[in-house]
PDB file of C-alpha atoms in Angstrom:
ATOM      1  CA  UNK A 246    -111.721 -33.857 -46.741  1.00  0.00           C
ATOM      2  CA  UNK A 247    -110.427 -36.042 -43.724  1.00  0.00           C
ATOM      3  CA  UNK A 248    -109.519 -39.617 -44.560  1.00  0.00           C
ATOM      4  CA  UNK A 249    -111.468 -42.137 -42.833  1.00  0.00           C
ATOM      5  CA  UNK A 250    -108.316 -43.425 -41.090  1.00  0.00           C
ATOM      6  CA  UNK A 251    -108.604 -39.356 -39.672  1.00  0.00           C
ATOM      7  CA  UNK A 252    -112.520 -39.411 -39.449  1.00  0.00           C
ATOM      8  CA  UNK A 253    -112.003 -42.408 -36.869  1.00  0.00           C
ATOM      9  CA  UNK A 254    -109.732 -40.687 -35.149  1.00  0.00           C
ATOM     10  CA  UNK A 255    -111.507 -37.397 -34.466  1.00  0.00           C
ATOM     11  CA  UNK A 256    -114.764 -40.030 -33.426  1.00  0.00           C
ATOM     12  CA  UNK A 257    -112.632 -41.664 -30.955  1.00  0.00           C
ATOM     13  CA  UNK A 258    -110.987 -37.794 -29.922  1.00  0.00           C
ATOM     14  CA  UNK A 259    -114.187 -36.076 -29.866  1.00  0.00           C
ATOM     15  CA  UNK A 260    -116.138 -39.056 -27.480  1.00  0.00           C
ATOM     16  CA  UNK A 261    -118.609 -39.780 -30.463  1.00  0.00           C
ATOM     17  CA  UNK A 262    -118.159 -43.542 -30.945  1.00  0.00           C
ATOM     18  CA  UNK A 263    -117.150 -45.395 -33.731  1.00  0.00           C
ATOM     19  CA  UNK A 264    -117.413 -43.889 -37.020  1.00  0.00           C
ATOM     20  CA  UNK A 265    -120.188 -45.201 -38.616  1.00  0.00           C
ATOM     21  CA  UNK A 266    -123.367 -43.668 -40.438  1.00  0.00           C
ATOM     22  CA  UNK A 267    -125.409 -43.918 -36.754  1.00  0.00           C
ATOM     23  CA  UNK A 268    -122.814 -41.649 -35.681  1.00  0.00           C
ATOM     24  CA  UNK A 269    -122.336 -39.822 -38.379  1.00  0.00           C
ATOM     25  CA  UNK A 270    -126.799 -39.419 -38.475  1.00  0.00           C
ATOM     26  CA  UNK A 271    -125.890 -38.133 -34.635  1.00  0.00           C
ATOM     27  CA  UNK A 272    -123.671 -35.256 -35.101  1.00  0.00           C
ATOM     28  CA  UNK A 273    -125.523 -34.136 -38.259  1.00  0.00           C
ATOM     29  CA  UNK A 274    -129.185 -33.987 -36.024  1.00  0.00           C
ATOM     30  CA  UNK A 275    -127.060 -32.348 -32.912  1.00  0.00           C
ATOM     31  CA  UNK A 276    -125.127 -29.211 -35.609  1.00  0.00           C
ATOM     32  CA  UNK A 277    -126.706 -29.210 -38.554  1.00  0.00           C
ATOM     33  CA  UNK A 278    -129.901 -28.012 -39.872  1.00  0.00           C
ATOM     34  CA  UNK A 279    -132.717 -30.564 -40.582  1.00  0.00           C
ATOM     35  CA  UNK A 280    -132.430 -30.959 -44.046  1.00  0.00           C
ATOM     36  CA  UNK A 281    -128.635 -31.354 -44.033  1.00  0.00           C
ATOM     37  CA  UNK A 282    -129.280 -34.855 -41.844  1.00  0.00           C
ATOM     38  CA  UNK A 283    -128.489 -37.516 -44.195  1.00  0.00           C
ATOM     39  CA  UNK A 284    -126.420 -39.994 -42.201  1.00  0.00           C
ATOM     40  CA  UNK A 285    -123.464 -39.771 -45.535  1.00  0.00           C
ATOM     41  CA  UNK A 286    -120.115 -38.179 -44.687  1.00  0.00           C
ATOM     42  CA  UNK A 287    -119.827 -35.043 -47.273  1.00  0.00           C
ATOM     43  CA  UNK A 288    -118.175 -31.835 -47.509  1.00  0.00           C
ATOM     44  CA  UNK A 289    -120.843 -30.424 -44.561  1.00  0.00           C
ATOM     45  CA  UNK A 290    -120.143 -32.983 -42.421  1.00  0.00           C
ATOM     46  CA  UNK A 291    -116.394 -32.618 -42.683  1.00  0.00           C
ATOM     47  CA  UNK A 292    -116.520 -28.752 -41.751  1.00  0.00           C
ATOM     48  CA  UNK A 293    -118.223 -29.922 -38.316  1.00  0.00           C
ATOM     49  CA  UNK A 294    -116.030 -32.614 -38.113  1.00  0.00           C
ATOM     50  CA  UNK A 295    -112.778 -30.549 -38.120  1.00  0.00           C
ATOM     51  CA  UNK A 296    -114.210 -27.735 -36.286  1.00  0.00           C
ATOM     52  CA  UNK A 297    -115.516 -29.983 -33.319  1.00  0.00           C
ATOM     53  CA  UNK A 298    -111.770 -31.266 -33.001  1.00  0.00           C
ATOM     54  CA  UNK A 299    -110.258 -27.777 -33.436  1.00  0.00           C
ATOM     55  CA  UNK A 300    -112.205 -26.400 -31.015  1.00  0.00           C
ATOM     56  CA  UNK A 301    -112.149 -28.776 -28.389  1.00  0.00           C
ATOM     57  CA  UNK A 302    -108.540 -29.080 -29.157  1.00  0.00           C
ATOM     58  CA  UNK A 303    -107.283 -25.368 -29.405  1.00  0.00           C
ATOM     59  CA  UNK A 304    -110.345 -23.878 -27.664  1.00  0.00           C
ATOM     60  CA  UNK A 305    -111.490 -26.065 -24.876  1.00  0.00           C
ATOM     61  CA  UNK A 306    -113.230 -23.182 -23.110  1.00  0.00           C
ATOM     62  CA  UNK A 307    -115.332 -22.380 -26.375  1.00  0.00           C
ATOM     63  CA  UNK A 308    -118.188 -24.583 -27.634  1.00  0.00           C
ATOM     64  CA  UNK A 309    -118.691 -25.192 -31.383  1.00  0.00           C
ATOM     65  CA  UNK A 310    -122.252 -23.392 -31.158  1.00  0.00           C
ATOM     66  CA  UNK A 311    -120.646 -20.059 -30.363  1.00  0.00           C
ATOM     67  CA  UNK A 312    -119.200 -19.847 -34.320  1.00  0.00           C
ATOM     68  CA  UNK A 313    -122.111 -20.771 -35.656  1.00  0.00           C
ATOM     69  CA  UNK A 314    -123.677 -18.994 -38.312  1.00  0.00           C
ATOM     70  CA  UNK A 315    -126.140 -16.473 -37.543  1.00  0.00           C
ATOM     71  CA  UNK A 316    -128.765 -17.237 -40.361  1.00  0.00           C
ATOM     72  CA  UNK A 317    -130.492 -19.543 -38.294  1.00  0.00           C
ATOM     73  CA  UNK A 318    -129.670 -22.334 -41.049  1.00  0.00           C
ATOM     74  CA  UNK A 319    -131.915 -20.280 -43.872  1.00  0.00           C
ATOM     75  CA  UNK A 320    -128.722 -20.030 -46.300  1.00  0.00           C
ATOM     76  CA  UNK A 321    -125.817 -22.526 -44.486  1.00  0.00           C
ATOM     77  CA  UNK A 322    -125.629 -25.719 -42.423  1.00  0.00           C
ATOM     78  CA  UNK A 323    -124.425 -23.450 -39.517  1.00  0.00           C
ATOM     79  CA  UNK A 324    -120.859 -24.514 -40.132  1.00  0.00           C
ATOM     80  CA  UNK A 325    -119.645 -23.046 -44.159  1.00  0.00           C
ATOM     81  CA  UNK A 326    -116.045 -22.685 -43.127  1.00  0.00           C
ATOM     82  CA  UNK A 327    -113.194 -24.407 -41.522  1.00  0.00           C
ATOM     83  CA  UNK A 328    -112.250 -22.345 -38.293  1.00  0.00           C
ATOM     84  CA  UNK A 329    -108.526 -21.020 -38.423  1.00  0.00           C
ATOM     85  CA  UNK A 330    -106.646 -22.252 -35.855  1.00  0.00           C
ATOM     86  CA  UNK A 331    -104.638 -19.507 -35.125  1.00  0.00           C
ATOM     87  CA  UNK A 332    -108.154 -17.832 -34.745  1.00  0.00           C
ATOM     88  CA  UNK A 333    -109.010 -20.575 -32.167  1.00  0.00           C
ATOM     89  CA  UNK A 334    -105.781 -20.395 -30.417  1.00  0.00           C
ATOM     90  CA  UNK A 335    -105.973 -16.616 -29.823  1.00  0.00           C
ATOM     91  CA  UNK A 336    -109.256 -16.183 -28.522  1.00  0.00           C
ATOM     92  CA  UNK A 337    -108.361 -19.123 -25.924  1.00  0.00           C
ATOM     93  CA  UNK A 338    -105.906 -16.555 -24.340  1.00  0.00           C
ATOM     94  CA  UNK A 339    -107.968 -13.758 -24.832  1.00  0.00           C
ATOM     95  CA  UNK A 340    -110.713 -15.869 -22.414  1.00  0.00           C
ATOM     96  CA  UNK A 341    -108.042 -17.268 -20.574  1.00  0.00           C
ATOM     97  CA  UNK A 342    -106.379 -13.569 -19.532  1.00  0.00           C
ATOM     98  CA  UNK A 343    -109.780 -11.267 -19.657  1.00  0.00           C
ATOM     99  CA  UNK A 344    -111.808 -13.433 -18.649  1.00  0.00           C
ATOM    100  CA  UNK A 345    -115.104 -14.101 -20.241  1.00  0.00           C
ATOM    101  CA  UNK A 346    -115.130 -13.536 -23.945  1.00  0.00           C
ATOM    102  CA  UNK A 347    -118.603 -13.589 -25.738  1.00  0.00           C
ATOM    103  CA  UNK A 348    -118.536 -14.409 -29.157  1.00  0.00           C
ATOM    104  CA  UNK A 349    -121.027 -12.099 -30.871  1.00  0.00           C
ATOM    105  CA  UNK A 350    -120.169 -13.068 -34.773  1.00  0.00           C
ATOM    106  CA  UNK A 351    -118.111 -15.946 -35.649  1.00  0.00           C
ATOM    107  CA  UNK A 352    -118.637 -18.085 -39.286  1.00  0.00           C
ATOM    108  CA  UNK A 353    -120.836 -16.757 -41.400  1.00  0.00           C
ATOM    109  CA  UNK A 354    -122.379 -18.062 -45.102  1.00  0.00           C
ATOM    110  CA  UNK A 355    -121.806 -15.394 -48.116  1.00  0.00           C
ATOM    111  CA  UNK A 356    -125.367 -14.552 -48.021  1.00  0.00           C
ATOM    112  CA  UNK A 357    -125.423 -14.034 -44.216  1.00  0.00           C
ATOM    113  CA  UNK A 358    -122.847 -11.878 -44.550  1.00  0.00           C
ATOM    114  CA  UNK A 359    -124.046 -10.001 -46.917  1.00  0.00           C
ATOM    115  CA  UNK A 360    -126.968  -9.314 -45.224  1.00  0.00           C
ATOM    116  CA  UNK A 361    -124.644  -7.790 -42.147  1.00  0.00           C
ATOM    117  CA  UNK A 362    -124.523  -3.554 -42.629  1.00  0.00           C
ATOM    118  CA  UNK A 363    -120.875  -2.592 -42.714  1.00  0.00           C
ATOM    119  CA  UNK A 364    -119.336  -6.231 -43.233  1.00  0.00           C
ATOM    120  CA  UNK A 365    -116.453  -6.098 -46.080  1.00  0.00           C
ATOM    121  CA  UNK A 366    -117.658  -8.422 -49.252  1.00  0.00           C
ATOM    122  CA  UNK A 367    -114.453 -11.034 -48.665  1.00  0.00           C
ATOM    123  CA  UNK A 368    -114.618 -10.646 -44.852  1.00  0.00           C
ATOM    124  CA  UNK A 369    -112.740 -13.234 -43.106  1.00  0.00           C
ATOM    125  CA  UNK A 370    -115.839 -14.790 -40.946  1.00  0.00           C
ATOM    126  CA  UNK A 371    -117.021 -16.090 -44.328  1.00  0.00           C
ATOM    127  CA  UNK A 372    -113.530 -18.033 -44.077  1.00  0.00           C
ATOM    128  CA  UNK A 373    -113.826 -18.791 -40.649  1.00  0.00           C
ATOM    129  CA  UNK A 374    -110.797 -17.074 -39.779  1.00  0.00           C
ATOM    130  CA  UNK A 375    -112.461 -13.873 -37.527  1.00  0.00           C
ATOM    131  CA  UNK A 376    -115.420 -13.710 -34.872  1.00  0.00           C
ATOM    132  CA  UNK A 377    -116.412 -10.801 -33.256  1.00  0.00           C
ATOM    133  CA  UNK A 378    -116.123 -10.828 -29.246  1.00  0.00           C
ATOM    134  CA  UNK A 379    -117.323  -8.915 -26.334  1.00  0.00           C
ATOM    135  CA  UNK A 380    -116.722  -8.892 -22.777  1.00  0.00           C
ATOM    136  CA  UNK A 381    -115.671  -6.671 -19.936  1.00  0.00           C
ATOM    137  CA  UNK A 382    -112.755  -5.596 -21.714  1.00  0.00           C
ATOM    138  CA  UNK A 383    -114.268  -4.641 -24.994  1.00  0.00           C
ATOM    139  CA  UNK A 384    -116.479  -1.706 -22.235  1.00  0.00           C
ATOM    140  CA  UNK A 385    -114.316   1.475 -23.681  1.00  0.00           C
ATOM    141  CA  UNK A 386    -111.592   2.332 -26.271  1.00  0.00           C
ATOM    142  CA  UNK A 387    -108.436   1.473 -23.909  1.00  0.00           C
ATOM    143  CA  UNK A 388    -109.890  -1.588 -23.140  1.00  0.00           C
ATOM    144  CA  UNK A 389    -110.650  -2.469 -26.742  1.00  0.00           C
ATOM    145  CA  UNK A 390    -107.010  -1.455 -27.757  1.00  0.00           C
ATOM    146  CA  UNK A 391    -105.391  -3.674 -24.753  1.00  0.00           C
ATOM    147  CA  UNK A 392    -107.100  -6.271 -26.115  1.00  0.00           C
ATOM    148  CA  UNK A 393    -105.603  -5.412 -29.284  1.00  0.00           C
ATOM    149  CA  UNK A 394    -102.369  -5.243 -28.273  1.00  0.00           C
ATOM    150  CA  UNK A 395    -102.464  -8.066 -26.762  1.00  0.00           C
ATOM    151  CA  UNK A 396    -103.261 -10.100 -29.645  1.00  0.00           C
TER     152      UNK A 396
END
């Protein structure tokens, strides 16, 4: 977990005021689910924490809602993982040289994942280190594998 000398930091870096348990009460209401809004800073509130500042950081053309998890907070807060950065910093290119890039499947909680037909048992989305995209270039095979390549 950050240090509070590093949780005031990311407050002042991510525009959310001083670090306090108002602030902390706002970010939990704004991410998390309803029942995760306790105004204390935990391991929960940490994940958001560090994936607001990666993203806005090493994604700025992404928003923190596009890797949330799909369960629709029945099994996670929205946010079980820390993203990767190098997952972060790659799919900024991608967006930045195809254009726009649609996250279909970023983080997602074991049980979410489980549910998905096909997904692999340790797949990295549980880790937050994949997400699924789509866009123009993802339309045929050679698109798909240019985007590969470039990766």
């Amino acid at each position: 977990m950050l240090s509070v000398t590093q949780r005031k930091n990311y407050f002042i870096y991510l525009g959310l005021g001083t670090y306090n348990t108002a602030s902390i009460t706002k970010i939990q209401k704004k991410y998390l689910r309803s029942k995760d809004v306790d105004g204390k800073y935990g391991p929960n509130t940490d994940k958001l924490l560090v994936d607001l500042y990666r993203v806005k950081k090493y994604a700025p053309h992404f928003s923190i809602t596009e890797f949330k998890c799909h369960c629709g907070g029945k099994y996670c807060t929205g946010y079980p993982a820390y993203l990767s950065v190098n997952l972060l910093i790659n799919l900024e290119k991608i967006r930045a040289h195809f254009g726009v890039t649609h996250v279909n499947s970023g983080m997602r909680c074991k049980t979410w994942n489980s549910m998905q037909t096909g997904s692999a048992t340790q797949s990295r989305h549980i880790s937050g280190k994949a997400a699924d995209i789509s866009g123009k270039f993802t339309d045929t095979a050679s698109d798909r594998a240019s985007v590969k390549s470039y990766w």
